[in-house]
Amino acid sequence: MKVSIRFKISGLIVVLVFLLMGGVGYAIINLVRDSFLEEIKLRALILARNISFSARDPLIENDNLPLFNLVHGALRHEGSVYSYILDTAGRTAASPAVLMPSEVGEDSMEIHLANSFWQKELTGAIEIPEKKVDDNQYEAKIIEVPGWLKNVYASDTIGPNEQPKPAPEPSWTDIYELAVPVVIKGVEGSVTRKKMGEVHVGIDLTSLQQTSRRIQMVVGGIAIVGIVIGILGAFGLGALLIRPLKALVKGVAEIARGNFDYRVRKRTNDEIGDLTTAFNVMAKDLKDKVLIEDAFKRYVSHQVADEILEDPDGFAKSLKGERRQITAFFADIRSFTTISEQLTPEEVVSFLNYYLTEMTTIIFNNEGTIDKFMGDCIMAVFGAPVMHGDDVYKAVKSGVEIQKKIEALNKERIARGEQDIHVGIGINYGEAIVGNVGSTQRLEYTVIGDSVNTASRIQGLAQSGEIVVTHAVYQEVKDFFEFLPMDPVKVKGKAKPLAVWKIKVPIHTSETYPLRTPENKDKPKPEQEGPKPFGFPSPQPE
């Protein structure tokens, strides 16, 4: 499944924003809650110590009325839910004072005090451990609403023999209870401390919880807004980053289609901008490379050019030639000197380029290699640098097609009142040395050997419009073309006369030239069938 970089970047930013806002919100909520809790703790500690200080003498004298007033007065402090005093035996020294909702109104509060019912033992939610008695000693923790508090009665007039009636369920959830010891000093000058009892106070944490919820809502709202802004910003940033990348992708597609003139506009001055610059440089280099390759192929055959471009170093090192069976091909424009005398130098070059281009195209179409141009003569090779198995056939086929092309061009020239031209072609098949000839500064891919020289010399035997081949060529393609025997000729460099053949190529009658293919080569001779048009299938080598 393809996932866009834009969504990856956006998703990463959203996750980071979510974690950041969540972490900050969590830290803020805990910080505020701890601050409120510390304030409640300090308030409860001050209240409990004040009661503890005032309860010393009443506890010594076992005077319950002052103790009652102390626990009753404690409820007038903000947030106080209950308070009670325990003696050293863990019994209530004063009836617990509890703050409960009034039936009069939602906001009004009423104090309900149990009398003798609460004179029994009351175990505190927390205990002060036995250790060295100290005025600064205290214990505190957050507790759930204790069970005894849930059984507080809605009336403060319950008699000692009456059964209590359950009060409405208290609305509190958590309570912060704090206990401090009631300590008295020993005789004057003594450091001894004696524990006379404990003061317990309970502070409602509803306000803390409400404040925490409000903070959670505020922080949550801020977090949601931040996340939304983060999402929008992430998609905006993703689009901003992806835009130049999309332009680069389009540029790569254009280059792949061969449009090396395409350039990507640099929009940013960062790494993507550097990538854009590098892309444009690459596109320019590719264009230059294509231009160089195109120009290079104009000077050498495309087979040689492809071989060089595929492995330049290896080709440069292959100075040593190799022996190979090749077909050497020579084509020369007859009476070119006479024609050139009637033309300006510019017209001569234009004339040559036109006819050589026509012949070169035919040779290339038959997978031949142009070895060199020698004035008005073309030297071509079939079977080097790439062998195809039917190179002799393709060489002869190229010669026939060139003569047909020249014939068609002559009809046009004669129709325009211009002088017709003719080409003589010589073809030989044999062994030659194939390879790079020259120096490390300049090389020429060529073929050399006796077979090449022979092809050049029999080309001189060809009259206008003729294709002369050696016996070796005749043996290879005699089943596909009409040949006429010629008298053996004495050529330079040969001790014995050379057997040569001439391909039957009629002038001005190519439309009726007989067709011979591998399918009909065994049919009766042309004179029994009538005239046949040209055709050039590719035979398989035996």
PDB file of C-alpha atoms in Angstrom, residues 223-462:
ATOM      1  CA  ALA A 223      -4.968  20.479  23.635  1.00  0.00           C
ATOM      2  CA  ILE A 224      -7.769  19.883  21.130  1.00  0.00           C
ATOM      3  CA  VAL A 225      -7.261  23.317  19.613  1.00  0.00           C
ATOM      4  CA  GLY A 226      -3.520  22.674  19.526  1.00  0.00           C
ATOM      5  CA  ILE A 227      -4.017  19.293  17.890  1.00  0.00           C
ATOM      6  CA  VAL A 228      -6.389  20.757  15.291  1.00  0.00           C
ATOM      7  CA  ILE A 229      -3.918  23.544  14.572  1.00  0.00           C
ATOM      8  CA  GLY A 230      -1.163  20.929  14.477  1.00  0.00           C
ATOM      9  CA  ILE A 231      -3.116  18.819  11.988  1.00  0.00           C
ATOM     10  CA  LEU A 232      -3.794  21.809   9.749  1.00  0.00           C
ATOM     11  CA  GLY A 233      -0.211  22.964  10.086  1.00  0.00           C
ATOM     12  CA  ALA A 234       1.065  19.452   9.432  1.00  0.00           C
ATOM     13  CA  PHE A 235      -0.936  19.126   6.232  1.00  0.00           C
ATOM     14  CA  GLY A 236       0.119  22.611   5.194  1.00  0.00           C
ATOM     15  CA  LEU A 237       3.754  21.835   5.911  1.00  0.00           C
ATOM     16  CA  GLY A 238       3.419  18.482   4.174  1.00  0.00           C
ATOM     17  CA  ALA A 239       1.963  20.164   1.099  1.00  0.00           C
ATOM     18  CA  LEU A 240       4.727  22.777   1.210  1.00  0.00           C
ATOM     19  CA  LEU A 241       7.395  20.073   1.344  1.00  0.00           C
ATOM     20  CA  ILE A 242       5.736  17.799  -1.192  1.00  0.00           C
ATOM     21  CA  ARG A 243       5.186  20.508  -3.830  1.00  0.00           C
ATOM     22  CA  PRO A 244       8.845  20.715  -4.910  1.00  0.00           C
ATOM     23  CA  LEU A 245       9.136  16.930  -4.666  1.00  0.00           C
ATOM     24  CA  LYS A 246       6.168  16.538  -7.006  1.00  0.00           C
ATOM     25  CA  ALA A 247       7.850  18.964  -9.380  1.00  0.00           C
ATOM     26  CA  LEU A 248      10.969  16.783  -9.234  1.00  0.00           C
ATOM     27  CA  VAL A 249       8.900  13.646  -9.879  1.00  0.00           C
ATOM     28  CA  LYS A 250       7.364  15.327 -12.912  1.00  0.00           C
ATOM     29  CA  GLY A 251      10.837  16.347 -14.039  1.00  0.00           C
ATOM     30  CA  VAL A 252      12.093  12.770 -13.742  1.00  0.00           C
ATOM     31  CA  ALA A 253       9.111  11.588 -15.802  1.00  0.00           C
ATOM     32  CA  GLU A 254       9.908  14.179 -18.478  1.00  0.00           C
ATOM     33  CA  ILE A 255      13.547  13.092 -18.562  1.00  0.00           C
ATOM     34  CA  ALA A 256      12.430   9.464 -18.828  1.00  0.00           C
ATOM     35  CA  ARG A 257      10.368  10.452 -21.879  1.00  0.00           C
ATOM     36  CA  GLY A 258      13.468  11.975 -23.433  1.00  0.00           C
ATOM     37  CA  ASN A 259      12.613  15.630 -22.806  1.00  0.00           C
ATOM     38  CA  PHE A 260      16.075  16.729 -21.680  1.00  0.00           C
ATOM     39  CA  ASP A 261      15.143  20.407 -22.050  1.00  0.00           C
ATOM     40  CA  TYR A 262      12.808  20.192 -19.047  1.00  0.00           C
ATOM     41  CA  ARG A 263      13.928  22.132 -15.991  1.00  0.00           C
ATOM     42  CA  VAL A 264      12.476  22.295 -12.476  1.00  0.00           C
ATOM     43  CA  ARG A 265      12.082  25.727 -10.938  1.00  0.00           C
ATOM     44  CA  LYS A 266      14.006  26.149  -7.693  1.00  0.00           C
ATOM     45  CA  ARG A 267      11.564  27.409  -5.048  1.00  0.00           C
ATOM     46  CA  THR A 268      13.411  26.883  -1.772  1.00  0.00           C
ATOM     47  CA  ASN A 269      16.904  27.575  -0.516  1.00  0.00           C
ATOM     48  CA  ASP A 270      17.348  24.330   1.416  1.00  0.00           C
ATOM     49  CA  GLU A 271      18.202  20.678   0.812  1.00  0.00           C
ATOM     50  CA  ILE A 272      15.263  20.313  -1.586  1.00  0.00           C
ATOM     51  CA  GLY A 273      16.513  23.390  -3.410  1.00  0.00           C
ATOM     52  CA  ASP A 274      19.945  21.759  -3.645  1.00  0.00           C
ATOM     53  CA  LEU A 275      18.287  18.617  -4.992  1.00  0.00           C
ATOM     54  CA  THR A 276      16.456  20.722  -7.588  1.00  0.00           C
ATOM     55  CA  THR A 277      19.726  22.337  -8.665  1.00  0.00           C
ATOM     56  CA  ALA A 278      21.393  18.927  -8.916  1.00  0.00           C
ATOM     57  CA  PHE A 279      18.453  17.645 -10.979  1.00  0.00           C
ATOM     58  CA  ASN A 280      18.720  20.541 -13.427  1.00  0.00           C
ATOM     59  CA  VAL A 281      22.470  19.981 -13.748  1.00  0.00           C
ATOM     60  CA  MET A 282      21.814  16.293 -14.383  1.00  0.00           C
ATOM     61  CA  ALA A 283      19.222  17.132 -17.048  1.00  0.00           C
ATOM     62  CA  LYS A 284      21.694  19.451 -18.781  1.00  0.00           C
ATOM     63  CA  ASP A 285      24.424  16.809 -18.634  1.00  0.00           C
ATOM     64  CA  LEU A 286      22.058  14.208 -20.059  1.00  0.00           C
ATOM     65  CA  LYS A 287      21.117  16.560 -22.868  1.00  0.00           C
ATOM     66  CA  ASP A 288      24.790  17.204 -23.610  1.00  0.00           C
ATOM     67  CA  LYS A 289      25.450  13.466 -23.499  1.00  0.00           C
ATOM     68  CA  VAL A 290      22.646  12.769 -25.953  1.00  0.00           C
ATOM     69  CA  LEU A 291      23.897  15.519 -28.252  1.00  0.00           C
ATOM     70  CA  ILE A 292      27.416  14.117 -28.054  1.00  0.00           C
ATOM     71  CA  GLU A 293      26.170  10.589 -28.712  1.00  0.00           C
ATOM     72  CA  ASP A 294      24.089  11.787 -31.637  1.00  0.00           C
ATOM     73  CA  ALA A 295      27.018  13.704 -33.066  1.00  0.00           C
ATOM     74  CA  PHE A 296      29.298  10.750 -32.380  1.00  0.00           C
ATOM     75  CA  LYS A 297      27.023   8.402 -34.295  1.00  0.00           C
ATOM     76  CA  ARG A 298      27.241  10.707 -37.271  1.00  0.00           C
ATOM     77  CA  TYR A 299      30.950  10.005 -37.529  1.00  0.00           C
ATOM     78  CA  VAL A 300      30.911   6.270 -36.789  1.00  0.00           C
ATOM     79  CA  SER A 301      28.327   3.584 -37.360  1.00  0.00           C
ATOM     80  CA  HIS A 302      25.694   3.199 -34.690  1.00  0.00           C
ATOM     81  CA  GLN A 303      26.933  -0.323 -33.864  1.00  0.00           C
ATOM     82  CA  VAL A 304      30.436   0.960 -33.161  1.00  0.00           C
ATOM     83  CA  ALA A 305      29.036   3.947 -31.283  1.00  0.00           C
ATOM     84  CA  ASP A 306      26.861   1.707 -29.095  1.00  0.00           C
ATOM     85  CA  GLU A 307      29.804  -0.566 -28.346  1.00  0.00           C
ATOM     86  CA  ILE A 308      32.012   2.376 -27.396  1.00  0.00           C
ATOM     87  CA  LEU A 309      29.342   4.061 -25.267  1.00  0.00           C
ATOM     88  CA  GLU A 310      28.496   0.822 -23.496  1.00  0.00           C
ATOM     89  CA  ASP A 311      32.085   0.249 -22.359  1.00  0.00           C
ATOM     90  CA  PRO A 312      34.364   3.179 -23.270  1.00  0.00           C
ATOM     91  CA  ASP A 313      37.318   1.949 -21.220  1.00  0.00           C
ATOM     92  CA  GLY A 314      37.079  -1.601 -22.486  1.00  0.00           C
ATOM     93  CA  PHE A 315      36.757  -0.427 -26.071  1.00  0.00           C
ATOM     94  CA  ALA A 316      39.755   1.874 -25.720  1.00  0.00           C
ATOM     95  CA  LYS A 317      41.844  -0.997 -24.373  1.00  0.00           C
ATOM     96  CA  SER A 318      40.864  -3.344 -27.179  1.00  0.00           C
ATOM     97  CA  LEU A 319      43.603  -2.144 -29.531  1.00  0.00           C
ATOM     98  CA  LYS A 320      44.420  -5.726 -30.460  1.00  0.00           C
ATOM     99  CA  GLY A 321      42.327  -6.854 -33.425  1.00  0.00           C
ATOM    100  CA  GLU A 322      40.693 -10.219 -34.039  1.00  0.00           C
ATOM    101  CA  ARG A 323      40.203 -12.429 -37.071  1.00  0.00           C
ATOM    102  CA  ARG A 324      36.624 -12.690 -38.219  1.00  0.00           C
ATOM    103  CA  GLN A 325      34.586 -13.671 -41.258  1.00  0.00           C
ATOM    104  CA  ILE A 326      33.136 -10.430 -42.597  1.00  0.00           C
ATOM    105  CA  THR A 327      31.512  -9.116 -45.757  1.00  0.00           C
ATOM    106  CA  ALA A 328      33.290  -6.092 -47.231  1.00  0.00           C
ATOM    107  CA  PHE A 329      31.117  -3.698 -49.236  1.00  0.00           C
ATOM    108  CA  PHE A 330      32.278  -0.870 -51.533  1.00  0.00           C
ATOM    109  CA  ALA A 331      29.976   1.503 -53.455  1.00  0.00           C
ATOM    110  CA  ASP A 332      31.280   4.265 -55.714  1.00  0.00           C
ATOM    111  CA  ILE A 333      29.444   6.987 -57.641  1.00  0.00           C
ATOM    112  CA  ARG A 334      30.528   6.727 -61.273  1.00  0.00           C
ATOM    113  CA  SER A 335      31.611   9.799 -63.284  1.00  0.00           C
ATOM    114  CA  PHE A 336      31.494  11.919 -60.133  1.00  0.00           C
ATOM    115  CA  THR A 337      34.427  14.039 -61.334  1.00  0.00           C
ATOM    116  CA  THR A 338      32.531  15.019 -64.455  1.00  0.00           C
ATOM    117  CA  ILE A 339      29.440  15.870 -62.403  1.00  0.00           C
ATOM    118  CA  SER A 340      31.370  17.883 -59.796  1.00  0.00           C
ATOM    119  CA  GLU A 341      32.976  20.050 -62.483  1.00  0.00           C
ATOM    120  CA  GLN A 342      29.524  21.382 -63.316  1.00  0.00           C
ATOM    121  CA  LEU A 343      28.712  22.310 -59.692  1.00  0.00           C
ATOM    122  CA  THR A 344      29.923  24.830 -57.152  1.00  0.00           C
ATOM    123  CA  PRO A 345      31.795  23.493 -54.084  1.00  0.00           C
ATOM    124  CA  GLU A 346      28.691  23.983 -51.958  1.00  0.00           C
ATOM    125  CA  GLU A 347      26.570  22.098 -54.469  1.00  0.00           C
ATOM    126  CA  VAL A 348      29.142  19.299 -54.621  1.00  0.00           C
ATOM    127  CA  VAL A 349      28.986  18.839 -50.836  1.00  0.00           C
ATOM    128  CA  SER A 350      25.192  18.984 -50.860  1.00  0.00           C
ATOM    129  CA  PHE A 351      25.055  16.492 -53.751  1.00  0.00           C
ATOM    130  CA  LEU A 352      27.399  14.075 -52.014  1.00  0.00           C
ATOM    131  CA  ASN A 353      25.644  14.353 -48.658  1.00  0.00           C
ATOM    132  CA  TYR A 354      22.298  13.632 -50.233  1.00  0.00           C
ATOM    133  CA  TYR A 355      23.331  10.478 -52.096  1.00  0.00           C
ATOM    134  CA  LEU A 356      25.618   9.197 -49.368  1.00  0.00           C
ATOM    135  CA  THR A 357      22.799   9.686 -46.841  1.00  0.00           C
ATOM    136  CA  GLU A 358      20.423   7.634 -48.980  1.00  0.00           C
ATOM    137  CA  MET A 359      22.961   4.821 -49.307  1.00  0.00           C
ATOM    138  CA  THR A 360      23.954   4.989 -45.624  1.00  0.00           C
ATOM    139  CA  THR A 361      20.328   4.683 -44.552  1.00  0.00           C
ATOM    140  CA  ILE A 362      19.924   1.499 -46.588  1.00  0.00           C
ATOM    141  CA  ILE A 363      23.135   0.024 -45.149  1.00  0.00           C
ATOM    142  CA  PHE A 364      22.087   0.847 -41.591  1.00  0.00           C
ATOM    143  CA  ASN A 365      18.642  -0.639 -42.171  1.00  0.00           C
ATOM    144  CA  ASN A 366      20.381  -3.897 -43.094  1.00  0.00           C
ATOM    145  CA  GLU A 367      22.552  -3.759 -39.938  1.00  0.00           C
ATOM    146  CA  GLY A 368      25.728  -2.870 -41.753  1.00  0.00           C
ATOM    147  CA  THR A 369      28.526  -0.697 -40.374  1.00  0.00           C
ATOM    148  CA  ILE A 370      29.935   2.292 -42.230  1.00  0.00           C
ATOM    149  CA  ASP A 371      33.691   1.940 -42.041  1.00  0.00           C
ATOM    150  CA  LYS A 372      34.567   5.162 -43.843  1.00  0.00           C
ATOM    151  CA  PHE A 373      33.666   7.619 -46.584  1.00  0.00           C
ATOM    152  CA  MET A 374      36.321   8.059 -49.250  1.00  0.00           C
ATOM    153  CA  GLY A 375      35.174  10.974 -51.356  1.00  0.00           C
ATOM    154  CA  ASP A 376      32.309   9.618 -53.440  1.00  0.00           C
ATOM    155  CA  CYS A 377      32.898   6.052 -52.230  1.00  0.00           C
ATOM    156  CA  ILE A 378      31.413   4.234 -49.242  1.00  0.00           C
ATOM    157  CA  MET A 379      33.166   1.394 -47.457  1.00  0.00           C
ATOM    158  CA  ALA A 380      30.849  -0.710 -45.306  1.00  0.00           C
ATOM    159  CA  VAL A 381      31.248  -3.905 -43.304  1.00  0.00           C
ATOM    160  CA  PHE A 382      28.654  -6.553 -42.501  1.00  0.00           C
ATOM    161  CA  GLY A 383      29.378  -8.877 -39.568  1.00  0.00           C
ATOM    162  CA  ALA A 384      31.461  -6.479 -37.473  1.00  0.00           C
ATOM    163  CA  PRO A 385      31.363  -5.394 -34.762  1.00  0.00           C
ATOM    164  CA  VAL A 386      28.116  -7.404 -34.450  1.00  0.00           C
ATOM    165  CA  MET A 387      27.537 -10.680 -36.275  1.00  0.00           C
ATOM    166  CA  HIS A 388      24.016 -11.657 -37.353  1.00  0.00           C
ATOM    167  CA  GLY A 389      24.443 -14.943 -39.231  1.00  0.00           C
ATOM    168  CA  ASP A 390      23.023 -13.623 -42.510  1.00  0.00           C
ATOM    169  CA  ASP A 391      25.476 -10.771 -43.054  1.00  0.00           C
ATOM    170  CA  VAL A 392      26.399 -11.816 -46.626  1.00  0.00           C
ATOM    171  CA  TYR A 393      22.748 -11.829 -47.595  1.00  0.00           C
ATOM    172  CA  LYS A 394      22.194  -8.400 -46.031  1.00  0.00           C
ATOM    173  CA  ALA A 395      25.228  -6.969 -47.818  1.00  0.00           C
ATOM    174  CA  VAL A 396      23.942  -8.110 -51.230  1.00  0.00           C
ATOM    175  CA  LYS A 397      20.430  -6.968 -50.309  1.00  0.00           C
ATOM    176  CA  SER A 398      21.824  -3.519 -49.453  1.00  0.00           C
ATOM    177  CA  GLY A 399      23.531  -3.351 -52.853  1.00  0.00           C
ATOM    178  CA  VAL A 400      20.321  -4.250 -54.692  1.00  0.00           C
ATOM    179  CA  GLU A 401      18.299  -1.719 -52.685  1.00  0.00           C
ATOM    180  CA  ILE A 402      20.878   1.003 -53.366  1.00  0.00           C
ATOM    181  CA  GLN A 403      20.689   0.342 -57.117  1.00  0.00           C
ATOM    182  CA  LYS A 404      16.886   0.457 -56.937  1.00  0.00           C
ATOM    183  CA  LYS A 405      17.029   3.727 -54.992  1.00  0.00           C
ATOM    184  CA  ILE A 406      19.468   5.255 -57.484  1.00  0.00           C
ATOM    185  CA  GLU A 407      17.217   4.085 -60.319  1.00  0.00           C
ATOM    186  CA  ALA A 408      14.224   5.837 -58.739  1.00  0.00           C
ATOM    187  CA  LEU A 409      16.232   9.014 -58.161  1.00  0.00           C
ATOM    188  CA  ASN A 410      17.445   8.964 -61.768  1.00  0.00           C
ATOM    189  CA  LYS A 411      13.878   8.937 -63.028  1.00  0.00           C
ATOM    190  CA  GLU A 412      13.276  12.126 -61.048  1.00  0.00           C
ATOM    191  CA  ARG A 413      16.517  13.729 -62.251  1.00  0.00           C
ATOM    192  CA  ILE A 414      15.792  12.879 -65.872  1.00  0.00           C
ATOM    193  CA  ALA A 415      12.277  14.282 -65.474  1.00  0.00           C
ATOM    194  CA  ARG A 416      13.843  17.541 -64.230  1.00  0.00           C
ATOM    195  CA  GLY A 417      16.283  17.575 -67.120  1.00  0.00           C
ATOM    196  CA  GLU A 418      19.274  16.728 -64.939  1.00  0.00           C
ATOM    197  CA  GLN A 419      22.021  14.233 -65.677  1.00  0.00           C
ATOM    198  CA  ASP A 420      21.452  10.769 -64.242  1.00  0.00           C
ATOM    199  CA  ILE A 421      24.026   9.165 -61.939  1.00  0.00           C
ATOM    200  CA  HIS A 422      25.144   5.575 -61.473  1.00  0.00           C
ATOM    201  CA  VAL A 423      26.813   3.545 -58.750  1.00  0.00           C
ATOM    202  CA  GLY A 424      29.136   0.568 -59.026  1.00  0.00           C
ATOM    203  CA  ILE A 425      29.234  -1.890 -56.121  1.00  0.00           C
ATOM    204  CA  GLY A 426      31.735  -4.602 -55.189  1.00  0.00           C
ATOM    205  CA  ILE A 427      31.188  -7.198 -52.433  1.00  0.00           C
ATOM    206  CA  ASN A 428      33.510  -9.870 -51.034  1.00  0.00           C
ATOM    207  CA  TYR A 429      33.201 -12.369 -48.185  1.00  0.00           C
ATOM    208  CA  GLY A 430      36.215 -13.646 -46.284  1.00  0.00           C
ATOM    209  CA  GLU A 431      38.490 -13.383 -43.305  1.00  0.00           C
ATOM    210  CA  ALA A 432      39.771 -10.009 -42.116  1.00  0.00           C
ATOM    211  CA  ILE A 433      41.317  -8.373 -39.085  1.00  0.00           C
ATOM    212  CA  VAL A 434      38.682  -6.434 -37.135  1.00  0.00           C
ATOM    213  CA  GLY A 435      39.532  -3.970 -34.367  1.00  0.00           C
ATOM    214  CA  ASN A 436      40.710  -0.551 -33.309  1.00  0.00           C
ATOM    215  CA  VAL A 437      43.521   0.933 -35.302  1.00  0.00           C
ATOM    216  CA  GLY A 438      45.389   4.041 -34.213  1.00  0.00           C
ATOM    217  CA  SER A 439      46.803   5.432 -30.988  1.00  0.00           C
ATOM    218  CA  THR A 440      45.462   5.996 -27.504  1.00  0.00           C
ATOM    219  CA  GLN A 441      44.756   9.620 -28.536  1.00  0.00           C
ATOM    220  CA  ARG A 442      42.744   8.719 -31.622  1.00  0.00           C
ATOM    221  CA  LEU A 443      41.322   5.388 -32.710  1.00  0.00           C
ATOM    222  CA  GLU A 444      39.508   4.169 -35.780  1.00  0.00           C
ATOM    223  CA  TYR A 445      37.415   1.029 -35.829  1.00  0.00           C
ATOM    224  CA  THR A 446      38.082  -0.656 -39.148  1.00  0.00           C
ATOM    225  CA  VAL A 447      38.714  -3.920 -40.975  1.00  0.00           C
ATOM    226  CA  ILE A 448      41.899  -4.722 -42.813  1.00  0.00           C
ATOM    227  CA  GLY A 449      43.034  -7.688 -44.826  1.00  0.00           C
ATOM    228  CA  ASP A 450      43.128  -9.293 -48.241  1.00  0.00           C
ATOM    229  CA  SER A 451      39.370  -9.787 -48.403  1.00  0.00           C
ATOM    230  CA  VAL A 452      38.846  -6.040 -47.976  1.00  0.00           C
ATOM    231  CA  ASN A 453      41.360  -5.225 -50.701  1.00  0.00           C
ATOM    232  CA  THR A 454      39.695  -7.729 -53.017  1.00  0.00           C
ATOM    233  CA  ALA A 455      36.276  -6.114 -52.480  1.00  0.00           C
ATOM    234  CA  SER A 456      37.755  -2.713 -53.296  1.00  0.00           C
ATOM    235  CA  ARG A 457      39.316  -4.006 -56.523  1.00  0.00           C
ATOM    236  CA  ILE A 458      36.249  -5.838 -57.833  1.00  0.00           C
ATOM    237  CA  GLN A 459      34.235  -2.675 -57.140  1.00  0.00           C
ATOM    238  CA  GLY A 460      36.390  -1.147 -59.873  1.00  0.00           C
ATOM    239  CA  LEU A 461      35.209  -3.883 -62.241  1.00  0.00           C
ATOM    240  CA  ALA A 462      31.553  -2.962 -61.752  1.00  0.00           C
TER     241      ALA A 462
END
